[in-house]
mmCIF file of C-alpha atoms in Angstrom:
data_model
loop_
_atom_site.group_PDB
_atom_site.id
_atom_site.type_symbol
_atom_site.label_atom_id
_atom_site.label_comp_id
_atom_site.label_asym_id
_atom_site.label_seq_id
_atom_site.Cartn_x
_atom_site.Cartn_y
_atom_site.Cartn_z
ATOM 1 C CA UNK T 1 0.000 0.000 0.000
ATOM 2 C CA UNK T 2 2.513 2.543 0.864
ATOM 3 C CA UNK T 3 5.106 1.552 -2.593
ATOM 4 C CA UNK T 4 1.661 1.917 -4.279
ATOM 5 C CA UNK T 5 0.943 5.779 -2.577
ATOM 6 C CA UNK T 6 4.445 6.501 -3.306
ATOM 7 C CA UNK T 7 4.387 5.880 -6.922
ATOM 8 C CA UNK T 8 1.059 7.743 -7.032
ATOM 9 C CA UNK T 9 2.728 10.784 -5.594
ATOM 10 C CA UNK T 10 6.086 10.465 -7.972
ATOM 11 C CA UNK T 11 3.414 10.326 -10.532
ATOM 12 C CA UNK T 12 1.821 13.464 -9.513
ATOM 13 C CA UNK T 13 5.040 15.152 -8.800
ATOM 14 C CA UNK T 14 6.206 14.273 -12.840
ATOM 15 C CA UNK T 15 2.519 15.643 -13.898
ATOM 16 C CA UNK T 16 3.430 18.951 -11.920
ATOM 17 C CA UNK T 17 6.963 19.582 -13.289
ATOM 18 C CA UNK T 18 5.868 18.522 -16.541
ATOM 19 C CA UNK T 19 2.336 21.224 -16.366
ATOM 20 C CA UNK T 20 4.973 23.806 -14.845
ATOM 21 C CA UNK T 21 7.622 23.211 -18.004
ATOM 22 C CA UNK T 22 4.394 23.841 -20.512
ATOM 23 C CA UNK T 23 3.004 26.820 -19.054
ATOM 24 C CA UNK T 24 5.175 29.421 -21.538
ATOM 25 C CA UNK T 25 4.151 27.096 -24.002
ATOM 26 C CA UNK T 26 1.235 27.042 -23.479
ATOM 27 C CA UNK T 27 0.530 30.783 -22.854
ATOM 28 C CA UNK T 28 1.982 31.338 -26.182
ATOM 29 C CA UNK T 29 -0.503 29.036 -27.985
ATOM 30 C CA UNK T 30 -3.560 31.290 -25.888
ATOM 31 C CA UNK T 31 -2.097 34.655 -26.883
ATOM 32 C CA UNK T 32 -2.024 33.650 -30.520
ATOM 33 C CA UNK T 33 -6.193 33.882 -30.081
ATOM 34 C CA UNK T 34 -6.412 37.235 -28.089
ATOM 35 C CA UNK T 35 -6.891 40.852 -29.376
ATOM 36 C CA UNK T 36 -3.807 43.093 -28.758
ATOM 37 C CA UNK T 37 -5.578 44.276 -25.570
ATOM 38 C CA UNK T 38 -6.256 41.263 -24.022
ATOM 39 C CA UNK T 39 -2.969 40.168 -25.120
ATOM 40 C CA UNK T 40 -1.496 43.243 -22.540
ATOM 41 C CA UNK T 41 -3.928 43.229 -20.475
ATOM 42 C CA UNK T 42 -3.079 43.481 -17.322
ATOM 43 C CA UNK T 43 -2.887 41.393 -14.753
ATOM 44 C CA UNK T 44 -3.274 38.540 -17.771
ATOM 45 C CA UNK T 45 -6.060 37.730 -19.154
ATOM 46 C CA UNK T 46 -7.181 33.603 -19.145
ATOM 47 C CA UNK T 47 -10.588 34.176 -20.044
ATOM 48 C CA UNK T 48 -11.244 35.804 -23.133
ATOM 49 C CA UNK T 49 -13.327 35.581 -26.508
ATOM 50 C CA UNK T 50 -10.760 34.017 -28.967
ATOM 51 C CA UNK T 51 -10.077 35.768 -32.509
ATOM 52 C CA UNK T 52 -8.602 34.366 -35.454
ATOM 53 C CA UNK T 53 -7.625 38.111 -36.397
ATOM 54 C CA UNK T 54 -3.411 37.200 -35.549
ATOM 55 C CA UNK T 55 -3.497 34.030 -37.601
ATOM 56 C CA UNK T 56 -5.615 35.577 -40.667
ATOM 57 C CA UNK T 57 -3.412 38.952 -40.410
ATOM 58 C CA UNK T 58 -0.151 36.575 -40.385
ATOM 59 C CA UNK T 59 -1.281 34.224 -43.263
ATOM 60 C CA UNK T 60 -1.890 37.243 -45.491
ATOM 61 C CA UNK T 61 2.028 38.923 -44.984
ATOM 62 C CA UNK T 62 3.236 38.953 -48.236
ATOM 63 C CA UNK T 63 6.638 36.279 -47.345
ATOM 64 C CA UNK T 64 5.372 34.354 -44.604
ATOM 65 C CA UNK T 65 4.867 31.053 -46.381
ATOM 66 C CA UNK T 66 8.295 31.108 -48.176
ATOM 67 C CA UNK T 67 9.581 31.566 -44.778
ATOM 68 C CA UNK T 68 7.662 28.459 -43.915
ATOM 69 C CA UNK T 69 8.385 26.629 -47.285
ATOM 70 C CA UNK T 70 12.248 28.088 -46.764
ATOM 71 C CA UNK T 71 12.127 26.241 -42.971
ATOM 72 C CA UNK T 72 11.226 23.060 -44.368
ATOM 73 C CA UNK T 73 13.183 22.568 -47.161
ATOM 74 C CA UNK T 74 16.223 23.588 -46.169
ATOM 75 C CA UNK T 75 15.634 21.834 -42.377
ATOM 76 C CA UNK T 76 14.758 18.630 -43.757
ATOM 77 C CA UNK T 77 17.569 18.285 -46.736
ATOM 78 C CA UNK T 78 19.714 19.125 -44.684
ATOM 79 C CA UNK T 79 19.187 16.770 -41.816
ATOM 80 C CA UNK T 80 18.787 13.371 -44.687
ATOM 81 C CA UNK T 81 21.858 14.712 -46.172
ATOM 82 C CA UNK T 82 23.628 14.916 -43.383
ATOM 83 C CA UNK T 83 22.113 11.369 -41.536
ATOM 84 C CA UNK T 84 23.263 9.680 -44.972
ATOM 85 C CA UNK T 85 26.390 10.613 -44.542
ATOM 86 C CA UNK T 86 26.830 9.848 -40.775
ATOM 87 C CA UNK T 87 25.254 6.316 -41.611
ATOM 88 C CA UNK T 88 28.041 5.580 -43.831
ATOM 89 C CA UNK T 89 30.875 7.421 -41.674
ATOM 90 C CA UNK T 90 29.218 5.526 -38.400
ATOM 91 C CA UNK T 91 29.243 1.925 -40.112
ATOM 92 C CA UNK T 92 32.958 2.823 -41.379
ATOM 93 C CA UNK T 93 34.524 4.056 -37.727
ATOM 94 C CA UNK T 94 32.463 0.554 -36.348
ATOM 95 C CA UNK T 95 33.285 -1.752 -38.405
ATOM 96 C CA UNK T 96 36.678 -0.954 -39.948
ATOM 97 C CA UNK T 97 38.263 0.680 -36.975
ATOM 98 C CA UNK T 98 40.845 3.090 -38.339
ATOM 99 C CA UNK T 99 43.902 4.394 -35.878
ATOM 100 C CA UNK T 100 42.479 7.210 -33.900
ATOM 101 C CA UNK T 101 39.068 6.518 -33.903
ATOM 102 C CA UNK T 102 38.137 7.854 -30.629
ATOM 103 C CA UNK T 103 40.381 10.981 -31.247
ATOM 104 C CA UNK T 104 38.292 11.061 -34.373
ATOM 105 C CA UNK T 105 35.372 10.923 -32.732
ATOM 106 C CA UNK T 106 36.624 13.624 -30.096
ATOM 107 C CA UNK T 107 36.841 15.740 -32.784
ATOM 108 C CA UNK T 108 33.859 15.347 -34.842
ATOM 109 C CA UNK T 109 31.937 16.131 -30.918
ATOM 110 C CA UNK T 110 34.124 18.757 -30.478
ATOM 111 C CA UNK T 111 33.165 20.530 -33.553
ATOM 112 C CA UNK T 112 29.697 20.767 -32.786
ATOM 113 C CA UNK T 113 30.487 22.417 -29.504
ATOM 114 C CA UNK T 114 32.593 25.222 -30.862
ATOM 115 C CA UNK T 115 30.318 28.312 -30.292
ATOM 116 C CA UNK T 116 28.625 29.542 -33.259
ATOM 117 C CA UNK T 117 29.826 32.928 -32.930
ATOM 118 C CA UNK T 118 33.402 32.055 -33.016
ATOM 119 C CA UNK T 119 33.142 30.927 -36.945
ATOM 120 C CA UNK T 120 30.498 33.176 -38.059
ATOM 121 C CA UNK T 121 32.770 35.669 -39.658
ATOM 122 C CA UNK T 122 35.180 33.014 -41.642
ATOM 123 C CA UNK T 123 31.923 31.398 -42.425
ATOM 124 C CA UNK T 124 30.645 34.502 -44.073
ATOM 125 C CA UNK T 125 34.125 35.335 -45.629
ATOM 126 C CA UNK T 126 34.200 31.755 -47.481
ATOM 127 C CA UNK T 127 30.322 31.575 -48.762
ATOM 128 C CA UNK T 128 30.596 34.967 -49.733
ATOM 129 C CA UNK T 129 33.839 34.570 -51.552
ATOM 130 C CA UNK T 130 32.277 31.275 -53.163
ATOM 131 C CA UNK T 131 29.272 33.081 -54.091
ATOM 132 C CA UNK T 132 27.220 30.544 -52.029
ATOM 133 C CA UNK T 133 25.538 33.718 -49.640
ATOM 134 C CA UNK T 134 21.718 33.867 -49.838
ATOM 135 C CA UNK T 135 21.569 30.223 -52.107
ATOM 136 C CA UNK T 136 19.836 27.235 -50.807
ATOM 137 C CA UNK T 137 22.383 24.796 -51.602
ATOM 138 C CA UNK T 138 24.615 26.901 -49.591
ATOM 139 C CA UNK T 139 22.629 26.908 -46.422
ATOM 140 C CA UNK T 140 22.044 23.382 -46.792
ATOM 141 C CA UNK T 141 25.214 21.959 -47.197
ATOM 142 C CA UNK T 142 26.689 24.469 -43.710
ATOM 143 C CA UNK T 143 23.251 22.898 -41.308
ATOM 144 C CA UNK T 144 24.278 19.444 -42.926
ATOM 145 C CA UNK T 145 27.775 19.976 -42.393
ATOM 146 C CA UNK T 146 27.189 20.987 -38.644
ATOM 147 C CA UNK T 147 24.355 18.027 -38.301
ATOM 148 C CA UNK T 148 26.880 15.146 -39.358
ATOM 149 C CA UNK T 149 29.263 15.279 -36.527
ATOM 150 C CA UNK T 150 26.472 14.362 -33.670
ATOM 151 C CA UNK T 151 24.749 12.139 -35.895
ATOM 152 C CA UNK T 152 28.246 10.137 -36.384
ATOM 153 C CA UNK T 153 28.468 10.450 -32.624
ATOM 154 C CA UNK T 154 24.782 9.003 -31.913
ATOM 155 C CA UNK T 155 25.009 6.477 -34.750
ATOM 156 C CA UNK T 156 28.216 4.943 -34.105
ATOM 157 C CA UNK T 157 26.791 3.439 -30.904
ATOM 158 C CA UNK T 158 24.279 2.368 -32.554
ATOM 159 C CA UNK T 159 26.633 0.468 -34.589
ATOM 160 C CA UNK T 160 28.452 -0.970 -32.361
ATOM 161 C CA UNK T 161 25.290 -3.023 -30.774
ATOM 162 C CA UNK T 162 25.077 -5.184 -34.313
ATOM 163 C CA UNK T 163 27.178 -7.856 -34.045
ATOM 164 C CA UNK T 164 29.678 -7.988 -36.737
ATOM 165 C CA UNK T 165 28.565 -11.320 -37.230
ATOM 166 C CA UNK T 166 25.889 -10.507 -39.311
ATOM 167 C CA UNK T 167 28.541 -8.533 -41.722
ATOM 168 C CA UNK T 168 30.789 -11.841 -42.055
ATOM 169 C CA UNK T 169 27.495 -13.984 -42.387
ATOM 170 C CA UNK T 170 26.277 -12.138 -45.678
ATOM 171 C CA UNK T 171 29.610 -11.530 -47.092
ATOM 172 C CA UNK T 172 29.761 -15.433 -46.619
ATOM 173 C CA UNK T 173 26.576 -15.775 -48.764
ATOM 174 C CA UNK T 174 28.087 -13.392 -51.810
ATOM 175 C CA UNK T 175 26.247 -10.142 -50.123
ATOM 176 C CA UNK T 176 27.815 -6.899 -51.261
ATOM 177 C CA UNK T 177 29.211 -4.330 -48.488
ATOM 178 C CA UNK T 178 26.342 -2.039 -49.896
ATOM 179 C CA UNK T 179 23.738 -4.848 -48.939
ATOM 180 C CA UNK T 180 24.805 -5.064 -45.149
ATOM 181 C CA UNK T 181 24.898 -1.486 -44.747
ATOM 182 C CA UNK T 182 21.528 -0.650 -46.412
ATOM 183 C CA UNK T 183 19.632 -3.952 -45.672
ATOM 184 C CA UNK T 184 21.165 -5.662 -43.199
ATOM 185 C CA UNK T 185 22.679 -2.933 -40.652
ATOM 186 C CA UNK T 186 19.969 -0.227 -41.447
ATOM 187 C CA UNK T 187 17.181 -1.876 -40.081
ATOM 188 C CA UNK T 188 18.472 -2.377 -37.165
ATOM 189 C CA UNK T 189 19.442 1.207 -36.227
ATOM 190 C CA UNK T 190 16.532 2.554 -37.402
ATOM 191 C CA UNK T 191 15.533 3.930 -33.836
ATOM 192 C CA UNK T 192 18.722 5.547 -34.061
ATOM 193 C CA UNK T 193 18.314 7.105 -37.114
ATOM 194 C CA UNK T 194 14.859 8.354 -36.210
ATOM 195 C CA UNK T 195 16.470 10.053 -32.802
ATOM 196 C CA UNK T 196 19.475 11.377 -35.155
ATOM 197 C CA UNK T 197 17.079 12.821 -37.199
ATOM 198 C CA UNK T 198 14.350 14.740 -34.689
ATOM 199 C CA UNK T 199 17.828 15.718 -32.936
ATOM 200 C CA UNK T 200 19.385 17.574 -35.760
ATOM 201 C CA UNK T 201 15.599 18.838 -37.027
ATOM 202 C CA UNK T 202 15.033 20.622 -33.400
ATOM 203 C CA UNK T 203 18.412 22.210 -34.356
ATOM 204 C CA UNK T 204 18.180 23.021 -37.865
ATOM 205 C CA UNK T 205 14.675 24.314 -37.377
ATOM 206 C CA UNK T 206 15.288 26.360 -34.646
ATOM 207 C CA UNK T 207 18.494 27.893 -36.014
ATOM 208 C CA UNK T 208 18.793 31.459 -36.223
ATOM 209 C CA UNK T 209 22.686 33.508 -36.683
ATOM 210 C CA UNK T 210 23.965 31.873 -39.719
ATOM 211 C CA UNK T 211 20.797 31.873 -41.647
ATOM 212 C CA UNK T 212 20.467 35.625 -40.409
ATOM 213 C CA UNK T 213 24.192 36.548 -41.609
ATOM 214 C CA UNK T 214 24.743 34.259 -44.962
ATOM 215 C CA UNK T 215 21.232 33.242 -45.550
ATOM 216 C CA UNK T 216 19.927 36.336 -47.023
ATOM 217 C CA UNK T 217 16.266 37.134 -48.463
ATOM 218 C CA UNK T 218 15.499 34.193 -50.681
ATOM 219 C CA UNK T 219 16.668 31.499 -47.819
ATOM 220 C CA UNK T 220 15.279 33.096 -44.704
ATOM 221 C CA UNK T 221 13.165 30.546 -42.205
ATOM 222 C CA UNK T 222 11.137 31.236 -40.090
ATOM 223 C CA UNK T 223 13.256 32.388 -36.738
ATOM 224 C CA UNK T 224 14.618 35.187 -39.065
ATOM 225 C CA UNK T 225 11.096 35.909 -39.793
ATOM 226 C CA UNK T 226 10.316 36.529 -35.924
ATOM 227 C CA UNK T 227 13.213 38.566 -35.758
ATOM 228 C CA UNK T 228 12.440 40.908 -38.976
ATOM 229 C CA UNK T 229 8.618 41.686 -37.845
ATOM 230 C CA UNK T 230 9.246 41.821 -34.254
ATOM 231 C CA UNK T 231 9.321 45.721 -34.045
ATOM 232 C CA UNK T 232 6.382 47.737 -36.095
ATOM 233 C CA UNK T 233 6.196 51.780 -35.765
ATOM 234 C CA UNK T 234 4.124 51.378 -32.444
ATOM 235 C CA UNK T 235 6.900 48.973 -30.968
ATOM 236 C CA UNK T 236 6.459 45.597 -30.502
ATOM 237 C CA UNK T 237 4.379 43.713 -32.421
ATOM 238 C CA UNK T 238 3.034 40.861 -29.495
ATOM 239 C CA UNK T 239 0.233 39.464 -32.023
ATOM 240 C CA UNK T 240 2.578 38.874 -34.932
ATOM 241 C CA UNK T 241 5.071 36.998 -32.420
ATOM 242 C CA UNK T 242 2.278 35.243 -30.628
ATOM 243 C CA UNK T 243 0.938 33.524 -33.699
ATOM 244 C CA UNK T 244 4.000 33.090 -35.871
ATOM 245 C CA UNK T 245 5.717 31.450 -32.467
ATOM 246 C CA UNK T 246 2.452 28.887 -32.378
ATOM 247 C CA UNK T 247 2.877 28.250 -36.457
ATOM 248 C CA UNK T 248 6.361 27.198 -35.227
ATOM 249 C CA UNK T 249 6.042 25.326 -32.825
ATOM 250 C CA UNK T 250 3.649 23.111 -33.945
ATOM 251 C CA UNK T 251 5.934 21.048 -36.338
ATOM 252 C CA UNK T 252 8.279 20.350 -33.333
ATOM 253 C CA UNK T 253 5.719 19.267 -30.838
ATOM 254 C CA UNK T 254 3.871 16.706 -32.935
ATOM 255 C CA UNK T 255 7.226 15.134 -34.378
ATOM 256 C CA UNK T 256 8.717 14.969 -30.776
ATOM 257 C CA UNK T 257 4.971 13.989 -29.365
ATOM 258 C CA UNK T 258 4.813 10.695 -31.984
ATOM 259 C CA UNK T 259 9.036 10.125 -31.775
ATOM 260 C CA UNK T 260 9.304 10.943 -27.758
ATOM 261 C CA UNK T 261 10.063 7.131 -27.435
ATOM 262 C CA UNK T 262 13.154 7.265 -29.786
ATOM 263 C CA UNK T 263 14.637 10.365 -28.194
ATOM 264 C CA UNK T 264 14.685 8.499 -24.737
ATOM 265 C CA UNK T 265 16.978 6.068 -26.936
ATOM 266 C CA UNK T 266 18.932 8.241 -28.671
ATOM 267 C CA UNK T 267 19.764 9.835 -25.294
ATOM 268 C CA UNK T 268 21.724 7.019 -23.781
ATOM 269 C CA UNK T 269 23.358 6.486 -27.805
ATOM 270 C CA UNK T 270 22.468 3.062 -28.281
ATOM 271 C CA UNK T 271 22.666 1.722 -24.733
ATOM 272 C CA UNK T 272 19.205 0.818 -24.571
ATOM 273 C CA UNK T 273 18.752 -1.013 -27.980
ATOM 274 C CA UNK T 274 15.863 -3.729 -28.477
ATOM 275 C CA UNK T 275 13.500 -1.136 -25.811
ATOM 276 C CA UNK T 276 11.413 -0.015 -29.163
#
């Protein structure tokens, strides 16, 4: 009886943290259906007669589904491009083993830690000496450069749980190397893939400096978006960043909502394989 109160009350606790973590979230999502007034009001307003006035006033700017179009496009080539490269690199550093691999692998995790402000301006020297400023292959290839070294990271463990003896039992049986990576490895990391892949999309989508300073006006998403209409002639505009912010948020809480499960294992990097 007690273990059985106690887990009721853990339970309870997690609903409370998890309620208290969601409340910006979901004040956001209310303030996207208020009139400027209630949207100030003060002290806040939680009952009040919803208007579609943001979202209709939003929907009608003149760029703010290229924005969207930009965000997924460039968000989701990127990441593919990037998670089929760190599929083969990941199967290469597991099964072949080259000298340094964890010093390789130090690196490639070191890379991605390297603040972003520290390599904006030789970033924005090269593209714009390569002409690849304000193109969409340009942007692309820079998110899936910076996307493949954590994906190697994640995948690699991954990886490593397949036993190699699948490998020697199709080469055995006249199987390419191309058919055990693609139909014999694959299948078996695909919960890793699917965690590599919401991973680099929360980053990609939410990615703001280097699409501000080399995307330009043809390749802007949506965070630059936010940041462009955030300030009208009467100051802020709280409406226009109330619904854009719930248009954008959306796409991340469903994906995580139906992929939560595959996160949990991408978090411990292949420690927990065979849980999904």
């Amino acid at each position: 009886m007690r273990n059985k109160t106690n887990r009721t009350l853990y339970h309870i606790m997690l609903w409370l943290i998890s309620i208290l973590f969601f409340l910006p979230v979901f004040w956001i999502f209310l303030s996207a259906f208020k009139s400027k007034d209630d949207l100030l009001a003060m002290p806040p307003k939680w009952l009040f007669t919803p208007t579609l006035d943001n979202l209709v006033s939003m929907f009608a700017g003149n760029n703010f589904f290229k924005y969207l179009l930009n965000s997924f496009v460039i968000s989701l080539t990127a990441v593919l491009i990037a998670l089929l490269v760190s599929f083969l690199a990941s199967y290469s550093f597991s099964r072949f083993k080259p000298k340094g691999t964890n010093f390789l692998m130090f690196l490639l995790l070191s890379m991605r830690m390297v603040p972003a402000a520290a390599v904006v301006v030789p970033v924005f020297l090269m593209y714009t000496s390569l002409g690849w400023k304000d193109t969409h292959m340009g942007i692309i290839l820079f998110y899936a450069m910076f996307s493949i070294p954590f994906s190697v990271w994640i995948l690699k463990g991954f990886i490593d749980g397949v036993s190699i003896r699948y490998d020697e039992t199709a080469l055995v049986n006249g199987g390419s190397r191309f058919h055990i990576i693609f139909r014999v490895v694959l299948p078996q990391v695909r919960p890793g893939l699917i965690a590599a892949f919401i991973f680099n999309m929360i980053f990609v989508w939410n990615e703001f400096l280097f699409n501000f300073i080399i995307g330009g006006k043809k390749v802007s998403t949506i965070p630059v978006a936010l940041a462009n209409g955030l300030y009208t002639s009467k100051g802020i505009d709280w409406t226009f960043i109330a619904s854009l912010s719930l248009i954008y948020t959306l796409p991340l809480i469903i994906a995580i909502y139906f992929f939560q499960r595959y996160l949990l294992v991408g978090m411990t990097f292949g420690t927990v394989r065979g849980e999904v």
